[in-house]
Coordinates of C-alpha atoms in Angstrom, one line a residue:
M19 CA 71.9 -36.5 76.2
R20 CA 73.0 -35.8 72.7
E21 CA 70.7 -38.4 71.3
Q22 CA 67.8 -37.1 73.4
A23 CA 68.4 -33.6 72.2
E24 CA 68.5 -34.6 68.6
K25 CA 65.5 -36.9 68.8
P26 CA 62.8 -34.3 68.3
S27 CA 64.3 -33.1 65.1
K28 CA 64.8 -36.6 63.6
H29 CA 61.6 -38.4 64.6
H30 CA 58.8 -35.8 64.8
P31 CA 57.2 -35.2 61.4
E32 CA 55.6 -32.0 62.7
H33 CA 59.1 -30.4 62.5
E34 CA 59.1 -30.8 58.7
Y35 CA 57.8 -27.6 57.2
P36 CA 56.8 -26.7 53.6
S37 CA 59.9 -25.9 51.7
R38 CA 58.8 -22.5 50.2
M39 CA 56.3 -19.7 50.5
R40 CA 54.8 -17.7 47.5
L41 CA 54.9 -13.9 47.9
S42 CA 52.9 -11.3 46.0
S43 CA 53.8 -7.7 45.3
N44 CA 53.8 -5.1 42.6
H45 CA 57.4 -6.0 41.8
R46 CA 59.3 -9.2 41.2
S47 CA 58.3 -12.0 43.4
D48 CA 60.9 -14.6 44.3
E49 CA 60.4 -18.0 45.8
I50 CA 63.1 -18.3 48.5
P51 CA 63.6 -21.2 50.9
I52 CA 62.1 -20.4 54.2
R53 CA 63.2 -23.4 56.2
Q54 CA 66.7 -24.6 57.1
T55 CA 67.8 -27.6 59.0
M56 CA 68.3 -27.8 62.6
K57 CA 72.0 -28.8 62.3
E58 CA 73.3 -25.8 64.0
H59 CA 70.9 -26.5 66.9
A60 CA 72.1 -30.1 67.0
S61 CA 75.7 -29.0 66.9
A62 CA 75.0 -26.6 69.7
N63 CA 73.7 -29.5 71.8
T64 CA 76.8 -31.5 70.9
K65 CA 79.0 -28.7 71.9
H66 CA 77.0 -28.3 75.1
D67 CA 77.6 -31.9 75.8
S68 CA 81.3 -31.4 75.3
G69 CA 81.2 -28.4 77.5
S70 CA 81.7 -25.8 74.8
Q71 CA 79.6 -22.7 74.3
P72 CA 76.8 -23.1 71.7
S73 CA 76.8 -20.7 68.8
Y74 CA 73.5 -19.6 67.3
P75 CA 73.1 -17.9 63.9
T76 CA 72.5 -14.3 64.3
T77 CA 69.8 -12.8 62.1
R78 CA 68.9 -9.3 61.1
S79 CA 65.4 -8.7 60.0
R80 CA 63.4 -5.8 58.7
A81 CA 59.8 -5.0 58.7
P82 CA 57.7 -6.3 55.8
T83 CA 57.7 -3.8 52.9
V84 CA 55.1 -3.9 50.1
G85 CA 56.8 -3.6 46.8
A86 CA 60.3 -4.5 48.0
K87 CA 62.2 -7.5 46.7
A88 CA 61.4 -10.7 48.5
G89 CA 64.0 -11.9 51.0
R90 CA 64.3 -14.7 53.5
Y91 CA 61.9 -14.7 56.4
P92 CA 64.1 -14.5 59.6
L93 CA 61.7 -16.6 61.6
Q94 CA 61.7 -19.3 59.1
E95 CA 65.6 -19.1 58.8
R96 CA 65.9 -19.6 62.5
I97 CA 63.6 -22.6 62.4
D98 CA 65.4 -24.1 59.4
T99 CA 68.8 -23.4 61.0
A100 CA 67.6 -25.0 64.2
H101 CA 66.5 -28.2 62.5
G102 CA 69.4 -28.2 60.0
Q103 CA 67.1 -28.5 57.0
K104 CA 67.8 -27.0 53.6
T105 CA 65.0 -26.4 51.2
T106 CA 65.0 -24.8 47.8
A107 CA 62.2 -23.1 45.9
T108 CA 61.0 -24.5 42.6
K109 CA 61.2 -22.5 39.5
E110 CA 57.5 -22.7 38.9
D111 CA 56.7 -21.0 42.2
N112 CA 58.8 -18.0 41.3
M113 CA 56.3 -17.0 38.5
H114 CA 53.6 -15.6 40.7
H115 CA 53.1 -11.9 40.3
T116 CA 50.4 -9.4 41.0
S117 CA 49.4 -6.3 39.0
D118 CA 49.1 -2.7 40.2
N119 CA 45.3 -2.9 39.9
D120 CA 45.0 -6.0 42.2
H121 CA 44.7 -4.0 45.5
N122 CA 41.8 -4.4 47.8
H123 CA 39.6 -1.7 49.1
Y124 CA 42.0 -0.8 51.9
G125 CA 45.0 -0.2 49.6
S126 CA 46.6 -3.7 50.1
P127 CA 46.8 -6.3 47.4
P128 CA 44.3 -9.1 47.6
L129 CA 45.2 -12.4 49.0
R130 CA 46.4 -15.1 46.6
S131 CA 46.4 -18.8 47.2
G132 CA 50.2 -18.7 48.0
D133 CA 49.5 -16.1 50.7
Y134 CA 47.3 -18.4 52.6
D135 CA 50.0 -21.1 52.2
A136 CA 52.5 -18.6 53.8
Y137 CA 50.2 -18.1 56.7
E138 CA 49.9 -21.8 57.2
I139 CA 53.7 -22.1 57.1
V140 CA 54.1 -19.4 59.8
G141 CA 51.5 -21.1 62.0
S142 CA 53.3 -24.5 61.6
E143 CA 56.6 -22.9 62.4
Y144 CA 55.1 -21.4 65.6
G145 CA 54.0 -24.9 66.6
Q146 CA 57.4 -26.4 65.9
A147 CA 59.1 -23.6 67.8
K148 CA 57.0 -24.5 70.9
N149 CA 57.9 -28.1 70.5
E150 CA 61.6 -27.2 70.4
V151 CA 61.2 -25.1 73.5
A152 CA 59.6 -28.1 75.2
S153 CA 62.5 -30.3 74.0
S154 CA 64.9 -27.8 75.4
E155 CA 63.1 -27.9 78.7
T156 CA 63.3 -31.7 78.6
V157 CA 67.0 -31.5 77.9
H158 CA 67.4 -29.0 80.6
G159 CA 65.6 -31.3 83.1
R160 CA 67.8 -34.2 82.1
A161 CA 70.8 -32.1 82.5
S162 CA 70.0 -31.2 86.0
T163 CA 72.4 -33.8 87.3
S164 CA 75.3 -32.1 85.5
D165 CA 77.3 -29.4 86.9
G166 CA 76.3 -25.9 87.5
A167 CA 77.9 -24.5 84.4
R168 CA 76.0 -26.9 82.1
Q169 CA 72.8 -26.0 83.8
G170 CA 73.5 -22.3 83.2
R171 CA 74.1 -22.9 79.5
L172 CA 70.8 -24.9 79.2
A173 CA 68.9 -22.2 81.0
A174 CA 70.3 -19.6 78.6
E175 CA 69.3 -21.8 75.6
H176 CA 65.9 -22.3 77.1
R177 CA 65.4 -18.5 77.3
K178 CA 66.6 -18.1 73.8
H179 CA 64.1 -20.7 72.5
K180 CA 61.3 -19.2 74.4
H181 CA 62.1 -15.7 73.1
F182 CA 62.3 -17.2 69.6
A183 CA 58.8 -18.8 70.0
E184 CA 57.3 -15.6 71.2
T185 CA 58.8 -13.7 68.3
A186 CA 57.4 -16.3 65.8
H187 CA 53.9 -16.0 67.4
S188 CA 54.1 -12.2 67.2
E189 CA 55.1 -12.3 63.6
F190 CA 52.4 -14.8 62.7
Q191 CA 49.7 -12.5 64.2
K192 CA 51.2 -9.6 62.3
Q193 CA 51.1 -11.7 59.1
S194 CA 47.5 -12.6 59.7
T195 CA 46.2 -9.1 60.3
T196 CA 48.0 -7.5 57.3
T197 CA 45.8 -8.8 54.4
G198 CA 47.6 -9.3 51.2
S199 CA 50.9 -7.9 52.6
T200 CA 54.1 -9.6 51.5
I201 CA 56.7 -10.3 54.1
Y202 CA 60.2 -9.7 53.0
S203 CA 63.3 -10.5 55.0
K204 CA 66.9 -10.9 54.4
A205 CA 69.3 -13.0 56.4
S206 CA 72.2 -11.0 57.8
N207 CA 74.1 -14.0 59.0
A208 CA 77.2 -14.3 56.8
E209 CA 77.7 -17.9 57.8
V210 CA 74.6 -19.2 56.0
M211 CA 75.6 -21.9 53.6
P212 CA 77.3 -20.1 50.6
D213 CA 76.5 -23.0 48.3
V214 CA 72.8 -22.7 48.9
E215 CA 73.0 -18.9 48.3
K216 CA 74.9 -19.5 45.1
G217 CA 72.3 -22.0 43.9
Y218 CA 69.5 -19.5 44.6
S219 CA 71.3 -16.7 42.9
S220 CA 71.8 -18.8 39.8
R221 CA 68.1 -19.8 39.9
Y222 CA 67.1 -16.2 40.2
S223 CA 69.3 -15.3 37.2
D224 CA 67.6 -18.1 35.2
E225 CA 64.2 -16.9 36.1
S226 CA 64.9 -13.2 35.3
G227 CA 64.4 -13.6 31.5
E228 CA 61.0 -15.3 31.9
D229 CA 60.0 -12.7 34.5
I230 CA 61.0 -9.9 32.1
D231 CA 58.9 -11.5 29.3
F232 CA 56.0 -11.8 31.7
R233 CA 56.3 -8.2 32.7
K234 CA 56.5 -7.2 29.0
K235 CA 53.4 -9.2 28.3
E236 CA 51.7 -7.7 31.3
R237 CA 52.8 -4.2 30.2
R238 CA 51.5 -4.8 26.7
L239 CA 48.3 -6.1 28.1
K240 CA 48.0 -3.0 30.3
E241 CA 48.7 -0.8 27.3
N242 CA 46.1 -2.6 25.2
Q243 CA 43.7 -2.3 28.0
L244 CA 44.5 1.4 28.4
K245 CA 44.2 1.8 24.6
Q246 CA 40.8 0.0 24.5
M247 CA 39.7 2.1 27.5
K248 CA 40.7 5.2 25.7
E249 CA 38.9 4.0 22.5
L250 CA 35.8 3.2 24.6
Q251 CA 36.0 6.6 26.2
C252 CA 36.4 8.2 22.8
R253 CA 33.4 6.3 21.5
E254 CA 31.4 7.3 24.6
R255 CA 32.3 10.9 24.0
E256 CA 31.3 10.6 20.3
K257 CA 28.1 8.9 21.3
D258 CA 27.4 11.6 23.9
A259 CA 28.2 14.3 21.2
A260 CA 25.8 12.6 18.8
I261 CA 23.1 12.3 21.4
A262 CA 23.6 16.0 22.2
D263 CA 23.3 16.9 18.5
L264 CA 20.2 14.8 18.2
E265 CA 18.7 16.3 21.3
K266 CA 19.6 19.8 19.9
Q267 CA 18.0 18.9 16.5
N268 CA 15.0 17.5 18.3
T269 CA 14.6 20.7 20.3
I270 CA 14.9 22.7 17.1
L271 CA 12.3 20.5 15.3
Q272 CA 10.0 20.7 18.3
K273 CA 10.3 24.4 18.4
K274 CA 9.6 24.6 14.6
L275 CA 6.7 22.2 15.0
S276 CA 5.3 24.3 17.8
E277 CA 5.7 27.5 15.8
Q278 CA 4.0 25.8 12.8
T279 CA 1.2 24.5 15.0
S280 CA 0.7 27.9 16.5
E281 CA 0.7 29.5 13.0
A282 CA -1.8 26.9 11.7
S283 CA -4.0 27.4 14.7
R284 CA -3.9 31.1 14.2
K285 CA -4.8 30.8 10.5
F286 CA -7.5 28.3 11.4
Y287 CA -9.1 30.7 13.8
E288 CA -8.8 33.5 11.3
L289 CA -10.5 31.4 8.6
K290 CA -13.1 30.4 11.1
R291 CA -13.8 34.1 11.9
E292 CA -13.9 34.9 8.2
Q293 CA -16.3 32.0 7.6
I294 CA -18.6 33.3 10.3
T295 CA -18.3 36.8 8.8
L296 CA -19.1 35.5 5.3
K297 CA -22.1 33.5 6.6
E298 CA -23.4 36.6 8.2
Q299 CA -22.8 38.6 5.1
A300 CA -24.5 35.9 3.0
K301 CA -27.5 35.9 5.3
K302 CA -27.7 39.7 4.9
L303 CA -27.4 39.4 1.1
Q304 CA -30.2 36.8 1.0
E305 CA -32.4 39.1 3.0
E306 CA -31.5 42.0 0.7
N307 CA -32.2 39.8 -2.3
L308 CA -35.6 38.8 -1.1
N309 CA -36.3 42.5 -0.4
L310 CA -35.1 43.4 -3.9
L311 CA -37.3 40.7 -5.5
G312 CA -40.3 42.0 -3.7
S313 CA -39.4 45.5 -4.8
V314 CA -39.0 44.4 -8.4
H315 CA -42.3 42.6 -8.3
R316 CA -44.1 45.6 -6.9
A317 CA -42.3 47.9 -9.5
Q318 CA -43.5 45.6 -12.3
Q319 CA -47.0 45.7 -11.1
K320 CA -46.8 49.5 -10.8
L321 CA -45.3 49.7 -14.3
A322 CA -47.9 47.5 -15.8
A323 CA -50.6 49.6 -14.3
Q324 CA -49.0 52.8 -15.6
S325 CA -48.5 51.2 -19.0
Q326 CA -52.2 50.3 -19.1
E327 CA -53.1 53.9 -18.3
V328 CA -50.8 55.2 -21.0
R329 CA -52.2 52.8 -23.6
A330 CA -55.8 53.7 -22.6
L331 CA -54.9 57.4 -23.0
Q332 CA -53.2 56.8 -26.4
A333 CA -56.2 54.7 -27.6
S334 CA -58.6 57.5 -26.7
E335 CA -56.5 60.0 -28.5
F336 CA -56.2 57.8 -31.5
R337 CA -60.0 57.2 -31.6
A338 CA -60.4 60.9 -31.4
T339 CA -58.4 61.3 -34.6
K340 CA -59.2 58.1 -36.5
S341 CA -60.4 54.7 -35.5
T342 CA -57.7 51.9 -35.7
L343 CA -60.2 49.1 -35.7
S344 CA -62.3 49.1 -38.8
E345 CA -65.2 46.7 -39.4
S346 CA -62.8 44.4 -41.3
H347 CA -60.5 44.1 -38.3
Q348 CA -63.4 43.3 -35.9
E349 CA -64.6 40.7 -38.4
M350 CA -61.1 39.1 -38.6
Q351 CA -60.8 39.2 -34.8
G352 CA -64.0 37.1 -34.6
R353 CA -62.7 34.8 -37.2
L354 CA -59.5 34.2 -35.2
E355 CA -61.6 33.4 -32.1
D356 CA -63.4 30.9 -34.2
V357 CA -60.2 29.3 -35.4
F358 CA -58.8 28.9 -31.8
S359 CA -62.2 27.4 -30.8
L360 CA -61.9 24.8 -33.5
V361 CA -58.5 23.9 -32.3
T362 CA -59.8 23.5 -28.7
R363 CA -62.6 21.1 -29.7
W364 CA -60.3 19.1 -32.0
C365 CA -57.7 18.6 -29.2
R366 CA -60.3 17.6 -26.5
S367 CA -61.9 15.2 -28.9
Y368 CA -58.9 13.1 -29.8
F369 CA -56.3 13.7 -27.0
R370 CA -58.1 13.2 -23.7
I371 CA -55.5 11.3 -21.6
P372 CA -53.6 12.2 -18.4
T373 CA -50.1 13.5 -18.8
Q374 CA -48.8 10.6 -16.8
Q375 CA -49.6 8.3 -19.8
M376 CA -47.5 10.2 -22.2
D377 CA -44.8 7.5 -21.9
T378 CA -47.0 5.1 -23.8
L379 CA -47.1 7.3 -26.9
P380 CA -44.8 6.8 -30.0
K381 CA -41.4 8.2 -29.1
E382 CA -40.5 9.6 -32.5
Q383 CA -43.8 11.6 -32.8
L384 CA -43.6 12.6 -29.2
D385 CA -40.2 14.1 -29.7
Q386 CA -41.4 16.2 -32.6
F387 CA -44.4 17.2 -30.6
A388 CA -42.1 18.3 -27.8
K389 CA -40.4 20.7 -30.3
Y390 CA -43.8 22.4 -31.0
L391 CA -44.6 22.5 -27.3
Q392 CA -41.3 24.3 -26.5
E393 CA -42.5 27.2 -28.5
A394 CA -45.5 27.6 -26.1
G395 CA -43.5 28.0 -22.9
N396 CA -40.2 27.6 -20.9
T397 CA -38.9 24.1 -20.3
N398 CA -38.9 24.3 -16.5
G399 CA -42.5 25.4 -16.4
I400 CA -43.7 22.7 -18.8
D401 CA -41.8 20.0 -16.9
L402 CA -43.4 21.3 -13.7
V403 CA -46.9 21.1 -15.2
V404 CA -46.3 17.6 -16.5
R405 CA -44.9 16.4 -13.1
E406 CA -47.8 17.8 -11.1
G407 CA -50.4 16.4 -13.6
K408 CA -52.4 19.6 -13.2
L409 CA -53.3 19.6 -16.9
G410 CA -54.4 16.9 -19.2
F411 CA -52.5 16.0 -22.4
C412 CA -55.2 17.8 -24.5
F413 CA -54.2 21.2 -23.1
L414 CA -50.6 20.6 -24.1
V415 CA -51.7 19.7 -27.6
E416 CA -53.9 22.8 -27.8
A417 CA -51.0 25.0 -26.7
A418 CA -48.7 23.5 -29.3
I419 CA -51.2 23.8 -32.2
N420 CA -52.2 27.4 -31.3
N421 CA -48.5 28.6 -31.2
F422 CA -47.9 26.7 -34.5
L423 CA -50.7 28.6 -36.2
M424 CA -49.6 32.0 -34.8
L425 CA -45.8 31.6 -35.7
H426 CA -45.9 29.6 -38.9
I427 CA -49.1 31.1 -40.5
L428 CA -50.2 34.5 -39.1
F429 CA -46.6 35.8 -38.7
N430 CA -45.3 34.2 -41.9
P431 CA -47.0 36.3 -44.7
F432 CA -45.1 34.9 -47.7
Q433 CA -46.4 31.2 -47.4
I434 CA -48.1 31.4 -50.8
C435 CA -44.9 32.4 -52.6
E436 CA -42.6 29.9 -54.3
P437 CA -39.9 28.5 -51.9
G438 CA -37.1 30.6 -53.4
H439 CA -39.0 33.8 -53.4
K440 CA -40.4 33.1 -49.9
L441 CA -36.8 32.8 -48.4
A442 CA -35.7 36.0 -50.1
F443 CA -38.8 37.9 -48.9
D444 CA -38.5 36.6 -45.4
H445 CA -34.8 37.7 -45.2
L446 CA -35.5 41.2 -46.5
Y447 CA -38.5 41.7 -44.2
K448 CA -36.5 40.8 -41.1
R449 CA -33.7 43.2 -42.0
L450 CA -36.2 46.0 -42.7
Y451 CA -38.0 45.3 -39.4
K452 CA -34.8 45.7 -37.4
A453 CA -34.2 49.1 -39.1
S454 CA -37.7 50.5 -38.9
A455 CA -40.9 48.5 -38.0
E456 CA -43.0 51.1 -39.7
K457 CA -41.2 50.9 -43.0
A458 CA -41.1 47.1 -42.8
G459 CA -44.9 47.0 -42.4
K460 CA -45.5 49.2 -45.4
W461 CA -43.1 47.1 -47.5
R462 CA -44.7 43.9 -46.5
A463 CA -48.2 45.1 -47.4
V464 CA -47.2 46.4 -50.8
T465 CA -45.2 43.2 -51.6
L466 CA -48.0 40.8 -50.6
Q467 CA -50.6 42.6 -52.6
Q468 CA -48.4 42.4 -55.7
V469 CA -47.9 38.6 -55.1
L470 CA -51.7 38.0 -54.7
S471 CA -52.5 40.1 -57.8
D472 CA -49.9 38.1 -59.8
H473 CA -51.7 34.8 -59.0
G474 CA -55.0 36.2 -60.3
D475 CA -57.8 33.6 -60.6
T476 CA -55.5 30.8 -59.3
L477 CA -55.2 32.4 -55.9
G478 CA -57.8 30.1 -54.3
D479 CA -56.0 27.0 -55.6
V480 CA -52.7 28.3 -54.3
V481 CA -54.2 29.0 -50.9
K482 CA -55.8 25.5 -50.8
E483 CA -52.5 23.8 -51.7
V484 CA -50.5 25.8 -49.1
A485 CA -53.1 24.9 -46.4
S486 CA -52.9 21.2 -47.3
E487 CA -49.1 21.3 -47.0
L488 CA -49.3 22.9 -43.6
S489 CA -52.0 20.4 -42.5
R490 CA -49.8 17.4 -43.6
R491 CA -47.0 18.8 -41.4
L492 CA -49.2 18.7 -38.4
L493 CA -50.9 15.4 -39.1
S494 CA -47.5 13.6 -39.5
V495 CA -46.9 14.3 -35.9
M496 CA -50.4 14.3 -34.3
E497 CA -52.1 11.5 -36.1
P498 CA -49.9 8.6 -34.8
I499 CA -50.4 9.9 -31.3
A500 CA -54.1 10.1 -31.8
V501 CA -54.2 6.5 -33.2
T502 CA -52.2 5.3 -30.1
I503 CA -54.8 7.0 -27.8
E504 CA -57.8 5.9 -29.8
P505 CA -57.1 2.9 -32.1
G506 CA -60.5 3.2 -33.9
L507 CA -59.8 6.8 -35.0
N508 CA -61.7 8.1 -38.1
H509 CA -58.8 9.4 -40.2
D510 CA -60.8 11.3 -42.7
K511 CA -62.7 13.3 -40.1
F512 CA -59.5 13.8 -38.1
S513 CA -57.6 15.2 -41.1
Q514 CA -60.5 17.3 -42.4
E515 CA -61.0 19.1 -39.1
C516 CA -57.2 19.8 -39.0
N517 CA -57.2 21.1 -42.6
R518 CA -60.2 23.4 -41.8
F519 CA -58.6 25.5 -39.0
V520 CA -55.3 25.6 -40.9
K521 CA -57.0 27.0 -44.0
D522 CA -58.9 29.6 -42.1
A523 CA -55.8 30.7 -40.3
L524 CA -54.0 31.1 -43.6
A525 CA -56.9 33.3 -45.1
I526 CA -56.8 35.6 -42.0
S527 CA -53.0 35.9 -42.3
L528 CA -53.3 37.1 -45.9
K529 CA -55.9 39.8 -45.0
L530 CA -54.0 41.0 -42.0
N531 CA -50.6 41.2 -43.8
K532 CA -52.1 43.2 -46.7
K533 CA -52.5 46.1 -44.3
A534 CA -49.6 48.3 -43.3
A535 CA -50.4 48.2 -39.6
G536 CA -47.8 46.5 -37.5
L537 CA -48.5 43.2 -35.8
G538 CA -47.1 42.0 -32.4
Y539 CA -47.0 38.5 -30.9
I540 CA -47.7 38.0 -27.2
G541 CA -45.8 34.7 -26.8
K542 CA -42.6 33.2 -25.6
D543 CA -40.3 36.2 -26.3
F544 CA -42.8 38.6 -24.7
F545 CA -42.9 36.6 -21.4
A546 CA -39.1 36.0 -21.4
Q547 CA -38.5 39.7 -21.2
W548 CA -40.4 39.7 -17.8
D549 CA -38.7 36.5 -16.6
W550 CA -42.1 34.7 -17.0
L551 CA -43.6 36.5 -14.0
Y552 CA -47.3 36.6 -13.8
S553 CA -49.1 39.8 -12.9
G554 CA -52.8 39.7 -12.2
G555 CA -55.1 42.1 -14.0
S556 CA -52.8 42.5 -17.0
E557 CA -54.4 43.4 -20.4
Y558 CA -51.8 41.4 -22.3
F559 CA -52.8 38.0 -20.9
R560 CA -55.3 36.3 -18.6
P561 CA -55.3 32.9 -16.8
R562 CA -56.8 29.9 -18.4
I563 CA -59.5 29.7 -15.7
E564 CA -60.4 33.3 -15.1
D565 CA -62.7 32.8 -12.1
E566 CA -60.2 30.6 -10.2
D567 CA -59.7 31.8 -6.6
E568 CA -56.3 30.4 -5.7
V569 CA -54.8 31.3 -2.3
E570 CA -51.1 32.1 -2.9
Q571 CA -48.6 30.5 -0.5
P572 CA -46.6 32.9 1.7
G573 CA -43.4 33.9 0.0
S574 CA -44.4 32.3 -3.3
V575 CA -44.2 34.0 -6.8
K576 CA -46.6 33.1 -9.6
K577 CA -45.0 32.5 -12.9
V578 CA -46.3 31.7 -16.4
A579 CA -45.6 28.0 -17.2
L580 CA -47.5 27.4 -20.4
I581 CA -49.0 29.7 -23.1
V582 CA -52.2 28.0 -24.0
R583 CA -53.1 30.6 -26.6
P584 CA -50.8 33.4 -27.7
G585 CA -52.0 37.0 -27.9
L586 CA -51.9 39.6 -30.8
L587 CA -51.0 43.3 -30.8
K588 CA -51.6 46.0 -33.4
Y589 CA -49.4 49.1 -34.0
G590 CA -50.9 52.1 -35.8
N591 CA -53.7 52.1 -38.4
D592 CA -54.1 50.2 -41.7
E593 CA -52.2 52.8 -43.6
G594 CA -49.2 52.5 -41.3
E595 CA -49.7 55.8 -39.6
N596 CA -49.3 56.4 -35.8
F597 CA -47.1 53.3 -35.7
R598 CA -46.2 54.0 -32.1
T599 CA -49.8 53.6 -30.9
E600 CA -50.3 50.1 -29.5
A601 CA -53.5 48.2 -29.1
V602 CA -54.2 44.7 -27.7
W603 CA -56.1 43.0 -30.4
M604 CA -56.2 39.6 -28.7
E605 CA -55.0 38.8 -25.2
A606 CA -53.0 35.6 -24.4
V607 CA -54.3 32.8 -22.3
V608 CA -51.7 31.3 -19.9
E609 CA -51.3 28.5 -17.3
T610 CA -49.6 29.7 -14.1
V611 CA -47.7 27.9 -11.3
N612 CA -46.6 29.0 -7.8
V613 CA -42.8 29.0 -7.2
I614 CA -41.3 29.3 -3.8
S615 CA -38.8 32.2 -3.8
E616 CA -35.3 31.4 -2.8

């Protein structure tokens, strides 16, 4: 019977359990043997055979406590004690620990690989306990032939084994449902092998140093992690503060930009309103300017008519006292008309080309001719006449020659004097004329008569010589132009005709300037005073074609563009009396153009 009772513990491999279980907690985790041999159970069977009462190790267990120091599992101690097996935990398995942060969602630490091993151990122990119960039942059956006392002991042992199996199954279910919980137990049986406990205590004392180092490392790691976490939090706070500052600055800038945009928009609309106002004012000013131009033009016409009436009245009063036009003056007026007629025929004989062909003429002579032509009108009017091609080139030549005779001969009385005397007389006459035109006229007449008397019989030769010099000045400019227009030009005839009207003009100039009457020139300065405006019916000038019937364009103003022949005025009588009385001795002939008023 003893052999049969010991057979399950010796020959069944399923009764051999793992020697240790790894436990996890927030504190120190110790690897403690959880299986003992079944020697006590075997000795109990032996004592049962000998008729003695079997003794079982008594255990005192406590509920698993998380965080408590690991102890021996009472179920495993019972199983180990029943089988008589002694196991020890390895030093390496005692190094398993868990941190405070390794808890699951439900407050329990997560399962480790050693925890699953512990669950398997408990399950295996439960199976072995059932086998032991079965073995006890077999022993109890075989011992049925014994006496009643032995049967009672076997029944009691059977009940104990059955109760132990149920307790193991209950604790296994509790271990399975409590995820990550560490089961701690401590054997209360004082008879557990002291040598084994001594060995374990020495092992624990050996492992305490490494465990302390590990905890220090773990604590330093936690401190470093906490420090890094604080640094990260500090950086996050700094970044949040920087972002807040940037957002604040952005808000301020947006506000400033909005204010600037509003201010710019306000100024823009103000400027736009001012622009509209200025445009309206400019339009009104233009209208007023046009009205004023019309008023000025009408006032000029009215003034011209009134001046004509005044001059007619003065002339009638002067004729009542003493005639200003003697027979000599009328004769000289006719001679002047003859001189200008000679110029007209000469120009139309040798310079009959369109103005568009002026570019083919010699440039040097054409530039000098342009200087003479500028004395006969304003530059804009002459350019307009040339562009339109309204006049031929011969009319431009006629205007230049007529103004040359008037300015350089008729109104230059000291031509026959020597060059030095001429300059002195001219300078003195201009100064006297600015002070008093009446005194200047009398001085001029007296001085010229004295010069002519000084020449005596040689006066004719002097006049001829001066006329030849003036003719050469004109021919130096006009003859190359005439040769270009007509290559077969008769030079002698051309120069003789030019010398003729120059000599006649000089003779008339000497006769006029010997008189004390004042002379006036209706030319460029006269028209410049009236802004070159043309007034129809004026006694001072007339158009080149008197009978032309031009239809003026609406809004156009007629202006004098070219003085084809200058006019002549006389002030007072031959003795220099009544100098304020003005008479038109010869009216000017002008070329007009229509100009659109702005």
